[in-house]
Short mmCIF file of C-alpha atoms and ligand atoms in Angstrom, two decimals:
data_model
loop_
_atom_site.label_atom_id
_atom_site.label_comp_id
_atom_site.label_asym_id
_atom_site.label_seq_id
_atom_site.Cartn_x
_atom_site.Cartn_y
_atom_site.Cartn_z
CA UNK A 265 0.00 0.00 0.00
CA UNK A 266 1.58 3.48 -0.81
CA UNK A 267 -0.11 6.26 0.97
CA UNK A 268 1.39 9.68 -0.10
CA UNK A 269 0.25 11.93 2.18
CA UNK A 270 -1.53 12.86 5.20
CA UNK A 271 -0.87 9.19 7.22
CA UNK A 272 -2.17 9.19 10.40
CA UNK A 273 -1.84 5.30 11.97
CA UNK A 274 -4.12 5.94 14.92
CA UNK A 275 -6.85 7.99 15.47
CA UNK A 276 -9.90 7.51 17.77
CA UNK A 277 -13.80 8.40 17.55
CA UNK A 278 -15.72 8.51 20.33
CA UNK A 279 -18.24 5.71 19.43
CA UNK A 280 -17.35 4.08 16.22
CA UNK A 281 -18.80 0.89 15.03
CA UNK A 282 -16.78 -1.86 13.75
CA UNK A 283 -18.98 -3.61 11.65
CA UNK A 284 -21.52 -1.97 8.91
CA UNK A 285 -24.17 -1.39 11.89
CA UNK A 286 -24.91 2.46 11.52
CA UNK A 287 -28.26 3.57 9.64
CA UNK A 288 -27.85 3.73 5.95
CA UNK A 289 -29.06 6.92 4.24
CA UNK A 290 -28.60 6.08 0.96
CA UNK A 291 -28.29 2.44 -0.66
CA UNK A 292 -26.56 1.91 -3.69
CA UNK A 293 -25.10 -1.66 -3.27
CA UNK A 294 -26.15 -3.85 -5.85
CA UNK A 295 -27.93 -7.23 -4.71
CA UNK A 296 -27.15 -10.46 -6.09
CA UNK A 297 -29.73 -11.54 -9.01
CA UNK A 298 -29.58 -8.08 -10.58
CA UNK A 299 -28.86 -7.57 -14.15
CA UNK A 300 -27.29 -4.64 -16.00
CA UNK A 301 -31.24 -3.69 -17.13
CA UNK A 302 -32.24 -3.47 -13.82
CA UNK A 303 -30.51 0.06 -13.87
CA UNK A 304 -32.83 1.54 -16.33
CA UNK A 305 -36.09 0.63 -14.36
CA UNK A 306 -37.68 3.19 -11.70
CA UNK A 307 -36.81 0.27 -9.43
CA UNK A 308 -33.58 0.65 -9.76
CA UNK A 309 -31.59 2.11 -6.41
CA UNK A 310 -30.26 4.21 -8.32
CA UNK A 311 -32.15 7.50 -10.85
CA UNK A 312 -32.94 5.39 -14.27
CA UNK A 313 -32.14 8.69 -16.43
CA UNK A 314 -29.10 9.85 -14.68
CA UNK A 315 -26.20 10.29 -15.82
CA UNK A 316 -25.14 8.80 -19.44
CA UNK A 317 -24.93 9.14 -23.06
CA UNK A 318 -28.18 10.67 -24.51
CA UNK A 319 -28.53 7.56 -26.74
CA UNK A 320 -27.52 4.71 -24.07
CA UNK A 321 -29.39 3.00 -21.83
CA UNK A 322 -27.66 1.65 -18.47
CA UNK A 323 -27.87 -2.17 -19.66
CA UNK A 324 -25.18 -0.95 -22.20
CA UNK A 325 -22.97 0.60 -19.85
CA UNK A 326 -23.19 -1.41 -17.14
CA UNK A 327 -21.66 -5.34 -16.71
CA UNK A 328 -21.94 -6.82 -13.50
CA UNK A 329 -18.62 -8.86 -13.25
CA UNK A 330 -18.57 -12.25 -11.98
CA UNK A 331 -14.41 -12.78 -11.95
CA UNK A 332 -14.04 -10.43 -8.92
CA UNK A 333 -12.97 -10.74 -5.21
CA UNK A 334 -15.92 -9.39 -2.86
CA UNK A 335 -15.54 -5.24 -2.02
CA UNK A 336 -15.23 -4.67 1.19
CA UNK A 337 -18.85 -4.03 2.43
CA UNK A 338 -20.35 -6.28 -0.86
CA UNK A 339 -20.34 -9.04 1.61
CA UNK A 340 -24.08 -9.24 2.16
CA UNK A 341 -25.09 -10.76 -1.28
CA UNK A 342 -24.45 -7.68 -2.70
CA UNK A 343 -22.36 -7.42 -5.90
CA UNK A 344 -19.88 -5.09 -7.66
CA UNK A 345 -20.15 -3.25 -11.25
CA UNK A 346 -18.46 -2.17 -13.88
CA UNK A 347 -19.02 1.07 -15.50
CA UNK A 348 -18.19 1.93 -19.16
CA UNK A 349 -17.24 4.95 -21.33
CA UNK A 350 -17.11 4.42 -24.70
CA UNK A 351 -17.67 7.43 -28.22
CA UNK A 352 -21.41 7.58 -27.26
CA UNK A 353 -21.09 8.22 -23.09
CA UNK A 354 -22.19 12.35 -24.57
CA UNK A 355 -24.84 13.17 -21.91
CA UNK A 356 -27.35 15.54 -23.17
CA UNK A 357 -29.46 17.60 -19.73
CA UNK A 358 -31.76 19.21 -22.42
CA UNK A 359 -32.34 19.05 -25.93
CA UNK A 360 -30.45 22.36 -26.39
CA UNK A 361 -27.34 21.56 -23.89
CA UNK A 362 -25.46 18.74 -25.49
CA UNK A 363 -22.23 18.01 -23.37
CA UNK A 364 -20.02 16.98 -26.08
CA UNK A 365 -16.89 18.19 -23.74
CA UNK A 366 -17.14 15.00 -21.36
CA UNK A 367 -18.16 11.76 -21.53
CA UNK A 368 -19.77 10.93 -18.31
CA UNK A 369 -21.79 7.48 -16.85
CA UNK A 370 -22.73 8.24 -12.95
CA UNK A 371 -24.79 6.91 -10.93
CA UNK A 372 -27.38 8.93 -8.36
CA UNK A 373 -28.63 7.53 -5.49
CA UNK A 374 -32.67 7.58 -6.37
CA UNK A 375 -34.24 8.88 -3.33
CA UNK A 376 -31.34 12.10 -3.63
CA UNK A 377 -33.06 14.70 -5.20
CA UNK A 378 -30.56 17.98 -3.81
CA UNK A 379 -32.15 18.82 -0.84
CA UNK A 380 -33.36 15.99 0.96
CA UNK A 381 -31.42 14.72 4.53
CA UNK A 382 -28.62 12.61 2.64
CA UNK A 383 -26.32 15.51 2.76
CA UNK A 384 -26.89 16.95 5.86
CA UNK A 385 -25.64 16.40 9.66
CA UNK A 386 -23.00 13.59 9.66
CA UNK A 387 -22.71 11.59 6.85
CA UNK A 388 -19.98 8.93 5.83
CA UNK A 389 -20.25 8.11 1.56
CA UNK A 390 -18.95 4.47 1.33
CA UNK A 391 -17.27 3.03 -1.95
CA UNK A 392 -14.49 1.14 -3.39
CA UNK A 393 -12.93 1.31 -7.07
CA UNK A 394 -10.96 -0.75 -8.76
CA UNK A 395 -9.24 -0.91 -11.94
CA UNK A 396 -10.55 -2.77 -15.08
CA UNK A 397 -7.13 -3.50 -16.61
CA UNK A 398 -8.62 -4.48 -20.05
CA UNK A 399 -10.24 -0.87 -20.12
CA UNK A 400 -7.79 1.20 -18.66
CA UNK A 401 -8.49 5.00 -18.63
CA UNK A 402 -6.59 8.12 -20.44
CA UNK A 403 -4.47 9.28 -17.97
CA UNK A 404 -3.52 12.37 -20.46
CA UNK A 405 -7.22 13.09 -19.12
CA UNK A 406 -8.64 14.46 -16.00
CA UNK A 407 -11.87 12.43 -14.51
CA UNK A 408 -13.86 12.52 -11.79
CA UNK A 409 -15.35 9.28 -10.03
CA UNK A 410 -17.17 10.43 -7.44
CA UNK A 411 -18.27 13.92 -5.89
CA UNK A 412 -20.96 15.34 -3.99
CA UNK A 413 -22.47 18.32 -7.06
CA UNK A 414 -24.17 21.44 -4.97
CA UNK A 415 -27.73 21.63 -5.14
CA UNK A 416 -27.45 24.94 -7.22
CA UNK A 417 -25.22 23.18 -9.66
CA UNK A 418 -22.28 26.08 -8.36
CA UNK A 419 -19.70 23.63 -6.80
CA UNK A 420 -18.41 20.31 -5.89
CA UNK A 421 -18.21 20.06 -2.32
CA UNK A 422 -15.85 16.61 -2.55
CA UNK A 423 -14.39 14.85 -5.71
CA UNK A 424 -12.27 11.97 -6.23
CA UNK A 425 -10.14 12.18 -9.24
CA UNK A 426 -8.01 10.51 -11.26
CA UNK A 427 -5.86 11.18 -14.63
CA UNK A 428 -4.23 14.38 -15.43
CA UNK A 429 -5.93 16.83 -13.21
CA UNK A 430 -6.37 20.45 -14.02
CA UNK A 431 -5.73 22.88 -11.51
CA UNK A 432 -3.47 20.43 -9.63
CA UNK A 433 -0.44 20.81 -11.75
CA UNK A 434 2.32 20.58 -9.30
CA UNK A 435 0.38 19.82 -5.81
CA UNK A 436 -0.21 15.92 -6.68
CA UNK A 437 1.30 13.45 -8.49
CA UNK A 438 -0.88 13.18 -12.26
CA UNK A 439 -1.62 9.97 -13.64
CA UNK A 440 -2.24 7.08 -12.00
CA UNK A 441 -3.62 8.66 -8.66
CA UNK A 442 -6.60 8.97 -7.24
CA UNK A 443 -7.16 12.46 -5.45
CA UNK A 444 -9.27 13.24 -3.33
CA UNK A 445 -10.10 17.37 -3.48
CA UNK A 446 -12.16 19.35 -1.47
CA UNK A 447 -14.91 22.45 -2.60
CA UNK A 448 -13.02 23.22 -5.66
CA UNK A 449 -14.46 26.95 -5.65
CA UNK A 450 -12.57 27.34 -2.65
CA UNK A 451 -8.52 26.70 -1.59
CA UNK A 452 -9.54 23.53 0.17
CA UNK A 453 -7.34 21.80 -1.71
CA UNK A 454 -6.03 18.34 -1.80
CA UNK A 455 -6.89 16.31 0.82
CA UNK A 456 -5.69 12.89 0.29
CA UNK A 457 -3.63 11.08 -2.56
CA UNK A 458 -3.10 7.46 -3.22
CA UNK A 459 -1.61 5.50 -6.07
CA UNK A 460 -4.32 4.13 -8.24
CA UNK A 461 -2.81 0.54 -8.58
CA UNK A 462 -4.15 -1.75 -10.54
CA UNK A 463 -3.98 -6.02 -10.81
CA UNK A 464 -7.06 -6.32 -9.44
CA UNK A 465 -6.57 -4.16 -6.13
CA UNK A 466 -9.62 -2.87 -4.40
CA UNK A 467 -9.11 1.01 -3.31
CA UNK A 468 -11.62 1.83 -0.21
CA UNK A 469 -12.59 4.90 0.78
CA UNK A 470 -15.10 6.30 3.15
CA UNK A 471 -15.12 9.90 3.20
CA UNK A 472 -16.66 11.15 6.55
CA UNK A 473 -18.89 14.45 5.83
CA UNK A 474 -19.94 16.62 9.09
CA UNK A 475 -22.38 19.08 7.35
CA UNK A 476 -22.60 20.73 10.49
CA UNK A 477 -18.84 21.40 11.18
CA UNK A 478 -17.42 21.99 7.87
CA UNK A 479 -15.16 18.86 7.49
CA UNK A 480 -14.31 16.42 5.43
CA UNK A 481 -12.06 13.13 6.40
CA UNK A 482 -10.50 10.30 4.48
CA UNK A 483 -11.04 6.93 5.66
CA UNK A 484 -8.78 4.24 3.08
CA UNK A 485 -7.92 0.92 3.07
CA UNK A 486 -7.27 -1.94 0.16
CA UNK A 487 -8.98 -4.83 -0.82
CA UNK A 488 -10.40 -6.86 2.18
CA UNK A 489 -8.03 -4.61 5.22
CA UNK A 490 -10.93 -2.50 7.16
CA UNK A 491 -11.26 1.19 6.52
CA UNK A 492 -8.34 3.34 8.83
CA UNK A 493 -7.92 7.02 8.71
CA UNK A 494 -5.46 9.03 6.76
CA UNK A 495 -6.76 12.14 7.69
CA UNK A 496 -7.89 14.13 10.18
CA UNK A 497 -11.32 15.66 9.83
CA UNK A 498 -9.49 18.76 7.73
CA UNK A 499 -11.74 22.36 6.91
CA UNK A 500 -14.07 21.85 3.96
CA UNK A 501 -17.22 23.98 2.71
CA UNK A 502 -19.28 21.05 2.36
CA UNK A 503 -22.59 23.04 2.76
CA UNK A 504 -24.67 23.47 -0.32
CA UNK A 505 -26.59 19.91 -0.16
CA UNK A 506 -26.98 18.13 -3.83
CA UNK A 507 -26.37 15.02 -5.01
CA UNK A 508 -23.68 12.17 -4.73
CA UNK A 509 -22.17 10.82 -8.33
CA UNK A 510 -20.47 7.36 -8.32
CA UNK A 511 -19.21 6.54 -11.93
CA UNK A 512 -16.74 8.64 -14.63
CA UNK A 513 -17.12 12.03 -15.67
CA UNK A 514 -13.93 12.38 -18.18
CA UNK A 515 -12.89 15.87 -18.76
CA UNK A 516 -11.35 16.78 -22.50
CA UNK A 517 -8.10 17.54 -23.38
CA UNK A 518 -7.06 20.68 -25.01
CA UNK A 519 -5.67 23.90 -23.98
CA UNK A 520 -7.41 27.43 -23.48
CA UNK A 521 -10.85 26.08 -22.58
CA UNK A 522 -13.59 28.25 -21.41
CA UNK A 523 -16.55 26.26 -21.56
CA UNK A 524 -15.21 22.89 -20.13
CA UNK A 525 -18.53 21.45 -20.65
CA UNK A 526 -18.41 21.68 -25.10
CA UNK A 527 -14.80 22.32 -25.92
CA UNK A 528 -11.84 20.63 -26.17
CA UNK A 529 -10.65 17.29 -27.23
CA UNK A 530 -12.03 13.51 -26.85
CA UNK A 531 -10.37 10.61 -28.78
CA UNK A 532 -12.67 8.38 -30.59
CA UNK A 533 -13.08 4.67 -30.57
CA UNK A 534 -12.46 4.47 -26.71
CA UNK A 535 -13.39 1.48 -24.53
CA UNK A 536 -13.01 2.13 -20.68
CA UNK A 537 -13.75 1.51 -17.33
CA UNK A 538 -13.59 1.31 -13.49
CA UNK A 539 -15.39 -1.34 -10.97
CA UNK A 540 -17.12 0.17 -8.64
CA UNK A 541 -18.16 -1.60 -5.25
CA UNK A 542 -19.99 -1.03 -2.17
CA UNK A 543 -21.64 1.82 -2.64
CA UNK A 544 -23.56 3.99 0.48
CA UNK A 545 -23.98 6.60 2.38
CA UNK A 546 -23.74 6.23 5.95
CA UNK A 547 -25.68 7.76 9.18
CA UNK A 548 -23.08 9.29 11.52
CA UNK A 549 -24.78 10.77 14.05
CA UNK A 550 -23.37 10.36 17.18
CA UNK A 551 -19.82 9.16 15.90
CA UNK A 552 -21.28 6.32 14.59
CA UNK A 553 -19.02 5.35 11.54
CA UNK A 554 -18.14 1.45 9.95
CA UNK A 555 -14.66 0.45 9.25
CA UNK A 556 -15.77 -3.20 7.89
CA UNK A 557 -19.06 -5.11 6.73
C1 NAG B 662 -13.81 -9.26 -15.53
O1 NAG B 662 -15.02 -9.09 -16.25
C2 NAG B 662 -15.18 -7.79 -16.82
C3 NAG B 662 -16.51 -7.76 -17.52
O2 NAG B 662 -17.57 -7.91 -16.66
C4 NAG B 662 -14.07 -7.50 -17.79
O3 NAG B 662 -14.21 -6.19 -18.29
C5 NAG B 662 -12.74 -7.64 -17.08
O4 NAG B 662 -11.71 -7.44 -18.00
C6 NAG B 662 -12.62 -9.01 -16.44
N1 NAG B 662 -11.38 -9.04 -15.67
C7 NAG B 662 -10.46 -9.98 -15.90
C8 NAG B 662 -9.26 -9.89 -15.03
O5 NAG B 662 -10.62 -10.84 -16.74
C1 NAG B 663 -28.45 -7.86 4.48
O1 NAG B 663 -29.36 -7.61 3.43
C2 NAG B 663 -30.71 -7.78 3.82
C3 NAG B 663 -31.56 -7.63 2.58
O2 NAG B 663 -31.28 -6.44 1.90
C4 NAG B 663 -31.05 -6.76 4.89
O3 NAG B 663 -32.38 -6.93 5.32
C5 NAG B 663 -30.12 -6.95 6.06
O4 NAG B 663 -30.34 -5.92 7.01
C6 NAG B 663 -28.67 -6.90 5.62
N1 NAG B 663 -27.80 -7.21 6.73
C7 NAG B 663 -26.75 -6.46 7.03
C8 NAG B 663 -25.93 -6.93 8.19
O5 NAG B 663 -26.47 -5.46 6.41
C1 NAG B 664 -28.61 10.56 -30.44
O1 NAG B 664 -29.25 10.08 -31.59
C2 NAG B 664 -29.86 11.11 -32.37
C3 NAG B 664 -30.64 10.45 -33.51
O2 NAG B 664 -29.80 9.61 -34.24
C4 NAG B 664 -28.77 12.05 -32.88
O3 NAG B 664 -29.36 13.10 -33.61
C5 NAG B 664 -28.02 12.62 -31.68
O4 NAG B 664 -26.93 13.41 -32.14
C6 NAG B 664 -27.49 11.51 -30.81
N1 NAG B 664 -26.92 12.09 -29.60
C7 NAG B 664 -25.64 11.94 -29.23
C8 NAG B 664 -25.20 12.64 -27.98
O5 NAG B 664 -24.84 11.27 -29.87
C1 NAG B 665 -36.64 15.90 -1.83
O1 NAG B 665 -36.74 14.88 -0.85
C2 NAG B 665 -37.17 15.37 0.41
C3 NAG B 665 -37.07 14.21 1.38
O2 NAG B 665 -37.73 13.10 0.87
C4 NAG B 665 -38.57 15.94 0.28
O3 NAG B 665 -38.99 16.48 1.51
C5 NAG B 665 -38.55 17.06 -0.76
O4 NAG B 665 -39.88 17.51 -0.99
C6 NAG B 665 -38.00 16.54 -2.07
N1 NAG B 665 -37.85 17.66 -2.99
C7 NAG B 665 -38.25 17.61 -4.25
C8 NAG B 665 -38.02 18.82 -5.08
O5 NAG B 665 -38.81 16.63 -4.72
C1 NAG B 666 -19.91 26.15 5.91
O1 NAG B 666 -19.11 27.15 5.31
C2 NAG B 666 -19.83 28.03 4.44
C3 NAG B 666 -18.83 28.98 3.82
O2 NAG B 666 -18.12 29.64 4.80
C4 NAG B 666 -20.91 28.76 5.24
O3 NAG B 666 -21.68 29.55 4.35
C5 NAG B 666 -21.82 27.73 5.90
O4 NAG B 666 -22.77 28.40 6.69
C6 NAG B 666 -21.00 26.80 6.75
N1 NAG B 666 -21.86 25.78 7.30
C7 NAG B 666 -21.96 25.58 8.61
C8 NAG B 666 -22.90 24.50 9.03
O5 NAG B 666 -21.32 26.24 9.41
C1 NAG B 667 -5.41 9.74 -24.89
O1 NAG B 667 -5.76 11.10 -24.92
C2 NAG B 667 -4.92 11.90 -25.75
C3 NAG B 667 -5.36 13.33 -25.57
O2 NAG B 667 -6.73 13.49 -25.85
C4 NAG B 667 -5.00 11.41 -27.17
O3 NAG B 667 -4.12 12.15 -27.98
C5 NAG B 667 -4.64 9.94 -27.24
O4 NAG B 667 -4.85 9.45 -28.53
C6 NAG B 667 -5.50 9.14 -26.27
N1 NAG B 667 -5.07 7.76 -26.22
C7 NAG B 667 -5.91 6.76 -26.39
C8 NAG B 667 -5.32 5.37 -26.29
O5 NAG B 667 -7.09 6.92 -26.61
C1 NAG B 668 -3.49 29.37 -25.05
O1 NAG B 668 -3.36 30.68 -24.53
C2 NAG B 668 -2.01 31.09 -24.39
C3 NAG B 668 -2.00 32.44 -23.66
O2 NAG B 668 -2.93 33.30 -24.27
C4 NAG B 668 -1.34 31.15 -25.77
O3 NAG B 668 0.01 31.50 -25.64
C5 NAG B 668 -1.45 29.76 -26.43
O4 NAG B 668 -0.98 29.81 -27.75
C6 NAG B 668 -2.88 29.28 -26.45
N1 NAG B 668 -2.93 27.89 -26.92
C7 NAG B 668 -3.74 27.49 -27.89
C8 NAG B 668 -3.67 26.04 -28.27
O5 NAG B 668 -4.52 28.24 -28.46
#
């Protein structure tokens, strides 16, 4: 394990659970039985619309891989995923706002709508990533794979990145990295940084979000090893509610850009991808916070 930064061995809460015993706010672990269409039904635990290529539907982007070791809180017949970016990932908000700048496939928790309790008081958002080896991303790109967007659409309050990040040229290593960044209208800054290895490694993070204090700490830990800080709870904007993304959101390349969102450059003919496990968000109140399923 290579930890960059910000290693702290041993710190204490005041009642933390062990084992995955606290509420759950928001469910987004997949059980066993489902199939990649599953995702496109209102059923889904996830929003069916949200976010992907105008012309996909979630059975195409989504495989649910059998070949995989258990993430670390898919231990409850719940299984992992794999999501995809490929020429057509072009999400389109409205008919007249066509994003061809990114190519993006997310998944929102369904019952998040911006404002409801999910991002309020203490919250911890659970997941784990892994590489898909035989769909490896451009790292001469910039992506985000998960963040918290404000409910005014203004900021991110907390994003996990990966690639060749822009803004960050010179504070973290670019590449194969995974970042995590605090409110990136403000000087937060980077938070945490660990090497995005692959061969089949499980990265797990739990990112512990006290809406009422302002702070933001990184729990990590690989493959089946429980969750252990690396941070101390560090000084975050994190108010603004909105909704949690889990999936890729690849930013183009290109120089100059002013309208991230339509300009720049995106190869064609691309085939990529990124596991994702265990996916919630976590009741904290009262200090309550899971290290293992
Ligand atoms: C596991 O299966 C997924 C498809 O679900 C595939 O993309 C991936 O390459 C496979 N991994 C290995 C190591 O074969
Ligand atoms: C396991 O999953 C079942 C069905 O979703 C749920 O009722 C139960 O509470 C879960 N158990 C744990 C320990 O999470
Ligand atoms: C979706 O398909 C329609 C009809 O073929 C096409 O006009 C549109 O450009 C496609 N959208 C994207 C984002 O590729
Ligand atoms: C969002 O969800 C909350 C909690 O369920 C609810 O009170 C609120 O009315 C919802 N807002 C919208 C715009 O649907
Ligand atoms: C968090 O910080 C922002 C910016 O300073 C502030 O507007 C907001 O009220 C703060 N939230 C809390 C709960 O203190
Ligand atoms: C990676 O991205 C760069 C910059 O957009 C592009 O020139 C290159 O062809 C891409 N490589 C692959 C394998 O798609
Ligand atoms: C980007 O802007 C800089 C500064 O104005 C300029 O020197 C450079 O040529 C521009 N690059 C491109 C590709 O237009």
């Amino acid at each position: 394990m290579t930890l960059i930064k910000n290693t702290f061995s041993a710190l204490v809460w005041t009642s933390s659970a062990l084992a995955q015993k606290c509420p759950v706010a928001l469910e987004g672990r997949i059980p066993a039985g489902s199939t990649p269409a599953t995702f496109d039904i209102t059923a889904s635990p996830f929003d069916s619309k949200n976010v992907k290529g105008q012309n996909l539907t979630f059975a195409e982007i989504i495989q649910l891989p059998t070949n995989l070791s258990a993430s670390l809180f898919d231990t409850n017949n719940t299984i992992p995923l794999l999501l995809t970016l490929s020429g057509q990932s072009i999400f389109a908000p409205s008919a007249d706002n066509i994003q061809t700048g990114f190519r993006r496939c997310e998944l929102l928790p369904a019952t998040n709508n911006g404002t409801d309790a999910s991002t309020l008081g203490q919250k911890i958002i659970h997941f784990s990533v892994m590489k898909d080896d035989t769909k490896p991303l451009n790292t001469t790109h910039g992506y985000q794979m998960v963040f918290l967007e404000s409910a005014d659409f203004s900021t991110n309050q907390i994003v996990v990145k990966t690639g060749t990040i822009s803004g960050l040229e010179g504070k973290v290593a670019q590449g194969e990295t995974l970042v995590v960044e605090g409110n990136i209208n403000t000087d937060a800054g980077v938070i945490f940084e660990a090497a995005f290895s692959g061969g089949g490694v499980w990265h797990n993070f739990g990112l512990v979000m006290d809406f009422d204090a302002n702070t933001t700490q990184v729990l990590y830990s690989q493959n089946s090893v429980s969750l252990a800080a690396v941070t101390q709870p560090v000084a975050n904007d994190i108010s603004g509610q909105g909704q949690y993304h889990f999936g890729l959101l690849k930013k183009p390349s290109g120089d100059n850009i002013t309208d991230v969102t339509k300009e720049g450059f995106q190869p064609s003919g691309i085939n990529e991808g990124v596991f994702y496990g265990g996916l919630f968000v976590e009741e904290g109140a009262g200090g309550c916070l899971s290290l293992s399923a």
